[in-house]
Amino acid sequence: MKTPFKLDAHPRRPHPPLSSPPAGYFDQLSLRVMARLPHADVPEPAAGWRWLALLSPALRTGLASVAVLGGFAVSFFLSGPQPTSPAVASAAYLDAVSHTELIGYLLTSGARVETSDLAVLTDADPCIAKEFLAATDAELTEALDAQPSEDHMYL
């Protein structure tokens, strides 16, 4: 079995006394180390961009911000015309459908058109109903009387 190692049991070797460093050694140490490092060749800026190096960093940052925001504004305005509003586009699509197809769609049992749907159309174009709602007073009275009414106040 090995005996355990104890550092205190081994005597230390005597060290020679250290001499003090020369005067100003630590003051010049960083300069000496930096002088030994290899220097990268810094390319000279182009002749047209030298004025930019003369500006303060805050002014260069502000100039870059203005350039980015200006580019965004120009691209926004040059991106093309604004899309047409949905009411104008839907009216144009509705005009493209023939009247026979439109009436056939409205008369099918699956289509549930309410008066509020028609009210939106008449608000957009008040003269839209003149083409397909040519009814006499007698027909209108008959249609209104055929409507179920639970409230007798409206009769």
PDB file of C-alpha atoms in Angstrom:
ATOM      1  CA  MET A   1       0.000   0.000   0.000  1.00  0.00           C
ATOM      2  CA  LYS A   2       1.225   3.451  -0.869  1.00  0.00           C
ATOM      3  CA  THR A   3       1.752   6.065   1.731  1.00  0.00           C
ATOM      4  CA  PRO A   4      -0.368   9.172   1.256  1.00  0.00           C
ATOM      5  CA  PHE A   5       1.337  12.221  -0.179  1.00  0.00           C
ATOM      6  CA  LYS A   6       1.487  15.246   2.099  1.00  0.00           C
ATOM      7  CA  LEU A   7       2.923  18.471   0.790  1.00  0.00           C
ATOM      8  CA  ASP A   8       3.882  19.708   4.232  1.00  0.00           C
ATOM      9  CA  ALA A   9       6.195  16.742   4.692  1.00  0.00           C
ATOM     10  CA  HIS A  10       8.425  17.837   1.766  1.00  0.00           C
ATOM     11  CA  PRO A  11      10.790  20.713   2.333  1.00  0.00           C
ATOM     12  CA  ARG A  12      10.702  23.637  -0.087  1.00  0.00           C
ATOM     13  CA  ARG A  13      13.613  24.619  -2.202  1.00  0.00           C
ATOM     14  CA  PRO A  14      15.024  27.977  -1.386  1.00  0.00           C
ATOM     15  CA  HIS A  15      14.256  30.609  -4.051  1.00  0.00           C
ATOM     16  CA  PRO A  16      16.687  33.312  -4.916  1.00  0.00           C
ATOM     17  CA  PRO A  17      15.386  36.706  -3.935  1.00  0.00           C
ATOM     18  CA  LEU A  18      13.569  38.405  -6.768  1.00  0.00           C
ATOM     19  CA  SER A  19      14.969  41.592  -8.080  1.00  0.00           C
ATOM     20  CA  SER A  20      12.666  44.527  -8.715  1.00  0.00           C
ATOM     21  CA  PRO A  21      11.775  45.358 -12.351  1.00  0.00           C
ATOM     22  CA  PRO A  22      13.491  48.264 -14.059  1.00  0.00           C
ATOM     23  CA  ALA A  23      11.970  51.708 -13.620  1.00  0.00           C
ATOM     24  CA  GLY A  24       8.958  52.341 -15.905  1.00  0.00           C
ATOM     25  CA  TYR A  25       8.803  48.707 -17.071  1.00  0.00           C
ATOM     26  CA  PHE A  26       5.070  48.242 -16.540  1.00  0.00           C
ATOM     27  CA  ASP A  27       4.320  51.668 -18.020  1.00  0.00           C
ATOM     28  CA  GLN A  28       5.984  50.721 -21.309  1.00  0.00           C
ATOM     29  CA  LEU A  29       4.891  47.076 -21.370  1.00  0.00           C
ATOM     30  CA  SER A  30       1.602  47.599 -23.227  1.00  0.00           C
ATOM     31  CA  LEU A  31       3.331  49.760 -25.855  1.00  0.00           C
ATOM     32  CA  ARG A  32       5.994  47.113 -26.444  1.00  0.00           C
ATOM     33  CA  VAL A  33       3.405  44.334 -26.783  1.00  0.00           C
ATOM     34  CA  MET A  34       1.296  46.379 -29.224  1.00  0.00           C
ATOM     35  CA  ALA A  35       4.389  47.220 -31.273  1.00  0.00           C
ATOM     36  CA  ARG A  36       5.148  43.512 -31.748  1.00  0.00           C
ATOM     37  CA  LEU A  37       1.658  42.700 -33.102  1.00  0.00           C
ATOM     38  CA  PRO A  38       1.321  42.525 -36.874  1.00  0.00           C
ATOM     39  CA  HIS A  39      -0.457  45.542 -38.353  1.00  0.00           C
ATOM     40  CA  ALA A  40      -3.286  44.980 -40.796  1.00  0.00           C
ATOM     41  CA  ASP A  41      -3.185  47.268 -43.789  1.00  0.00           C
ATOM     42  CA  VAL A  42      -6.200  49.551 -43.520  1.00  0.00           C
ATOM     43  CA  PRO A  43      -7.502  50.331 -46.999  1.00  0.00           C
ATOM     44  CA  GLU A  44      -7.824  53.976 -47.890  1.00  0.00           C
ATOM     45  CA  PRO A  45     -11.483  55.006 -48.309  1.00  0.00           C
ATOM     46  CA  ALA A  46     -12.637  55.939 -51.781  1.00  0.00           C
ATOM     47  CA  ALA A  47     -12.206  59.570 -52.737  1.00  0.00           C
ATOM     48  CA  GLY A  48     -15.935  60.211 -52.800  1.00  0.00           C
ATOM     49  CA  TRP A  49     -16.497  58.875 -49.275  1.00  0.00           C
ATOM     50  CA  ARG A  50     -13.687  60.639 -47.360  1.00  0.00           C
ATOM     51  CA  TRP A  51     -16.053  63.377 -46.222  1.00  0.00           C
ATOM     52  CA  LEU A  52     -18.096  60.750 -44.390  1.00  0.00           C
ATOM     53  CA  ALA A  53     -15.159  59.871 -42.138  1.00  0.00           C
ATOM     54  CA  LEU A  54     -14.890  63.523 -41.102  1.00  0.00           C
ATOM     55  CA  LEU A  55     -18.426  63.569 -39.670  1.00  0.00           C
ATOM     56  CA  SER A  56     -19.136  62.762 -36.045  1.00  0.00           C
ATOM     57  CA  PRO A  57     -20.530  59.286 -35.264  1.00  0.00           C
ATOM     58  CA  ALA A  58     -23.881  60.734 -34.169  1.00  0.00           C
ATOM     59  CA  LEU A  59     -24.229  62.656 -37.421  1.00  0.00           C
ATOM     60  CA  ARG A  60     -23.322  59.563 -39.466  1.00  0.00           C
ATOM     61  CA  THR A  61     -25.963  57.529 -37.606  1.00  0.00           C
ATOM     62  CA  GLY A  62     -28.577  60.202 -38.234  1.00  0.00           C
ATOM     63  CA  LEU A  63     -27.625  60.354 -41.912  1.00  0.00           C
ATOM     64  CA  ALA A  64     -27.961  56.569 -42.217  1.00  0.00           C
ATOM     65  CA  SER A  65     -31.389  56.679 -40.536  1.00  0.00           C
ATOM     66  CA  VAL A  66     -32.597  59.352 -42.942  1.00  0.00           C
ATOM     67  CA  ALA A  67     -31.325  57.313 -45.894  1.00  0.00           C
ATOM     68  CA  VAL A  68     -33.154  54.162 -44.747  1.00  0.00           C
ATOM     69  CA  LEU A  69     -36.406  55.986 -43.997  1.00  0.00           C
ATOM     70  CA  GLY A  70     -36.186  57.892 -47.272  1.00  0.00           C
ATOM     71  CA  GLY A  71     -35.701  54.641 -49.168  1.00  0.00           C
ATOM     72  CA  PHE A  72     -38.750  53.180 -47.449  1.00  0.00           C
ATOM     73  CA  ALA A  73     -40.888  56.229 -48.285  1.00  0.00           C
ATOM     74  CA  VAL A  74     -39.794  56.240 -51.929  1.00  0.00           C
ATOM     75  CA  SER A  75     -40.483  52.515 -52.326  1.00  0.00           C
ATOM     76  CA  PHE A  76     -43.888  52.971 -50.700  1.00  0.00           C
ATOM     77  CA  PHE A  77     -44.912  55.740 -53.091  1.00  0.00           C
ATOM     78  CA  LEU A  78     -43.468  54.023 -56.158  1.00  0.00           C
ATOM     79  CA  SER A  79     -45.068  50.648 -55.404  1.00  0.00           C
ATOM     80  CA  GLY A  80     -48.042  51.436 -57.600  1.00  0.00           C
ATOM     81  CA  PRO A  81     -51.566  52.733 -57.330  1.00  0.00           C
ATOM     82  CA  GLN A  82     -53.594  52.034 -54.262  1.00  0.00           C
ATOM     83  CA  PRO A  83     -56.059  49.148 -54.613  1.00  0.00           C
ATOM     84  CA  THR A  84     -59.640  50.075 -55.297  1.00  0.00           C
ATOM     85  CA  SER A  85     -62.045  50.084 -52.399  1.00  0.00           C
ATOM     86  CA  PRO A  86     -64.032  46.868 -51.875  1.00  0.00           C
ATOM     87  CA  ALA A  87     -67.376  48.557 -52.618  1.00  0.00           C
ATOM     88  CA  VAL A  88     -66.210  49.744 -56.047  1.00  0.00           C
ATOM     89  CA  ALA A  89     -64.596  46.406 -56.859  1.00  0.00           C
ATOM     90  CA  SER A  90     -67.643  44.382 -55.807  1.00  0.00           C
ATOM     91  CA  ALA A  91     -69.954  46.634 -57.840  1.00  0.00           C
ATOM     92  CA  ALA A  92     -67.728  46.118 -60.893  1.00  0.00           C
ATOM     93  CA  TYR A  93     -67.834  42.332 -60.410  1.00  0.00           C
ATOM     94  CA  LEU A  94     -71.600  42.426 -59.931  1.00  0.00           C
ATOM     95  CA  ASP A  95     -72.032  44.411 -63.153  1.00  0.00           C
ATOM     96  CA  ALA A  96     -70.160  41.679 -65.027  1.00  0.00           C
ATOM     97  CA  VAL A  97     -72.797  39.051 -64.083  1.00  0.00           C
ATOM     98  CA  SER A  98     -75.757  38.843 -66.456  1.00  0.00           C
ATOM     99  CA  HIS A  99     -79.239  39.624 -65.100  1.00  0.00           C
ATOM    100  CA  THR A 100     -80.587  36.171 -65.928  1.00  0.00           C
ATOM    101  CA  GLU A 101     -77.861  34.456 -63.921  1.00  0.00           C
ATOM    102  CA  LEU A 102     -78.378  36.869 -61.045  1.00  0.00           C
ATOM    103  CA  ILE A 103     -82.145  36.323 -60.946  1.00  0.00           C
ATOM    104  CA  GLY A 104     -81.653  32.564 -61.248  1.00  0.00           C
ATOM    105  CA  TYR A 105     -79.290  32.621 -58.282  1.00  0.00           C
ATOM    106  CA  LEU A 106     -81.643  34.694 -56.164  1.00  0.00           C
ATOM    107  CA  LEU A 107     -84.613  32.434 -56.936  1.00  0.00           C
ATOM    108  CA  THR A 108     -82.875  29.230 -55.876  1.00  0.00           C
ATOM    109  CA  SER A 109     -83.858  27.835 -52.527  1.00  0.00           C
ATOM    110  CA  GLY A 110     -80.277  27.767 -51.216  1.00  0.00           C
ATOM    111  CA  ALA A 111     -79.779  31.511 -51.585  1.00  0.00           C
ATOM    112  CA  ARG A 112     -80.977  33.406 -48.537  1.00  0.00           C
ATOM    113  CA  VAL A 113     -81.145  37.060 -49.379  1.00  0.00           C
ATOM    114  CA  GLU A 114     -82.428  39.292 -46.640  1.00  0.00           C
ATOM    115  CA  THR A 115     -83.643  42.841 -46.831  1.00  0.00           C
ATOM    116  CA  SER A 116     -80.484  44.062 -45.123  1.00  0.00           C
ATOM    117  CA  ASP A 117     -78.444  42.649 -48.019  1.00  0.00           C
ATOM    118  CA  LEU A 118     -80.534  44.591 -50.502  1.00  0.00           C
ATOM    119  CA  ALA A 119     -80.360  47.717 -48.346  1.00  0.00           C
ATOM    120  CA  VAL A 120     -76.573  47.743 -48.692  1.00  0.00           C
ATOM    121  CA  LEU A 121     -76.901  47.667 -52.477  1.00  0.00           C
ATOM    122  CA  THR A 122     -79.454  50.456 -52.585  1.00  0.00           C
ATOM    123  CA  ASP A 123     -77.299  52.598 -50.293  1.00  0.00           C
ATOM    124  CA  ALA A 124     -74.401  52.273 -52.702  1.00  0.00           C
ATOM    125  CA  ASP A 125     -76.494  53.030 -55.808  1.00  0.00           C
ATOM    126  CA  PRO A 126     -80.059  54.300 -55.209  1.00  0.00           C
ATOM    127  CA  CYS A 127     -81.074  53.754 -58.857  1.00  0.00           C
ATOM    128  CA  ILE A 128     -80.108  50.072 -58.893  1.00  0.00           C
ATOM    129  CA  ALA A 129     -83.641  48.860 -58.153  1.00  0.00           C
ATOM    130  CA  LYS A 130     -85.284  50.624 -61.120  1.00  0.00           C
ATOM    131  CA  GLU A 131     -84.223  47.913 -63.562  1.00  0.00           C
ATOM    132  CA  PHE A 132     -85.622  44.840 -61.818  1.00  0.00           C
ATOM    133  CA  LEU A 133     -88.197  46.158 -59.344  1.00  0.00           C
ATOM    134  CA  ALA A 134     -90.880  47.440 -61.703  1.00  0.00           C
ATOM    135  CA  ALA A 135     -93.961  46.484 -59.680  1.00  0.00           C
ATOM    136  CA  THR A 136     -97.403  48.012 -59.578  1.00  0.00           C
ATOM    137  CA  ASP A 137     -99.033  49.165 -56.373  1.00  0.00           C
ATOM    138  CA  ALA A 138    -101.355  46.164 -56.397  1.00  0.00           C
ATOM    139  CA  GLU A 139     -98.425  43.724 -56.662  1.00  0.00           C
ATOM    140  CA  LEU A 140     -96.610  45.449 -53.813  1.00  0.00           C
ATOM    141  CA  THR A 141     -99.692  45.387 -51.602  1.00  0.00           C
ATOM    142  CA  GLU A 142    -100.257  41.711 -52.334  1.00  0.00           C
ATOM    143  CA  ALA A 143     -96.612  40.879 -51.568  1.00  0.00           C
ATOM    144  CA  LEU A 144     -96.697  42.822 -48.313  1.00  0.00           C
ATOM    145  CA  ASP A 145     -99.956  41.203 -47.226  1.00  0.00           C
ATOM    146  CA  ALA A 146     -98.481  37.753 -47.888  1.00  0.00           C
ATOM    147  CA  GLN A 147     -95.646  38.425 -45.408  1.00  0.00           C
ATOM    148  CA  PRO A 148     -96.270  36.752 -42.025  1.00  0.00           C
ATOM    149  CA  SER A 149     -96.562  39.301 -39.249  1.00  0.00           C
ATOM    150  CA  GLU A 150     -96.629  38.303 -35.617  1.00  0.00           C
ATOM    151  CA  ASP A 151     -97.034  41.820 -34.390  1.00  0.00           C
ATOM    152  CA  HIS A 152    -100.483  43.194 -35.205  1.00  0.00           C
ATOM    153  CA  MET A 153     -99.337  46.714 -34.525  1.00  0.00           C
ATOM    154  CA  TYR A 154     -97.807  46.957 -38.024  1.00  0.00           C
ATOM    155  CA  LEU A 155    -101.083  46.001 -39.809  1.00  0.00           C
TER     156      LEU A 155
END
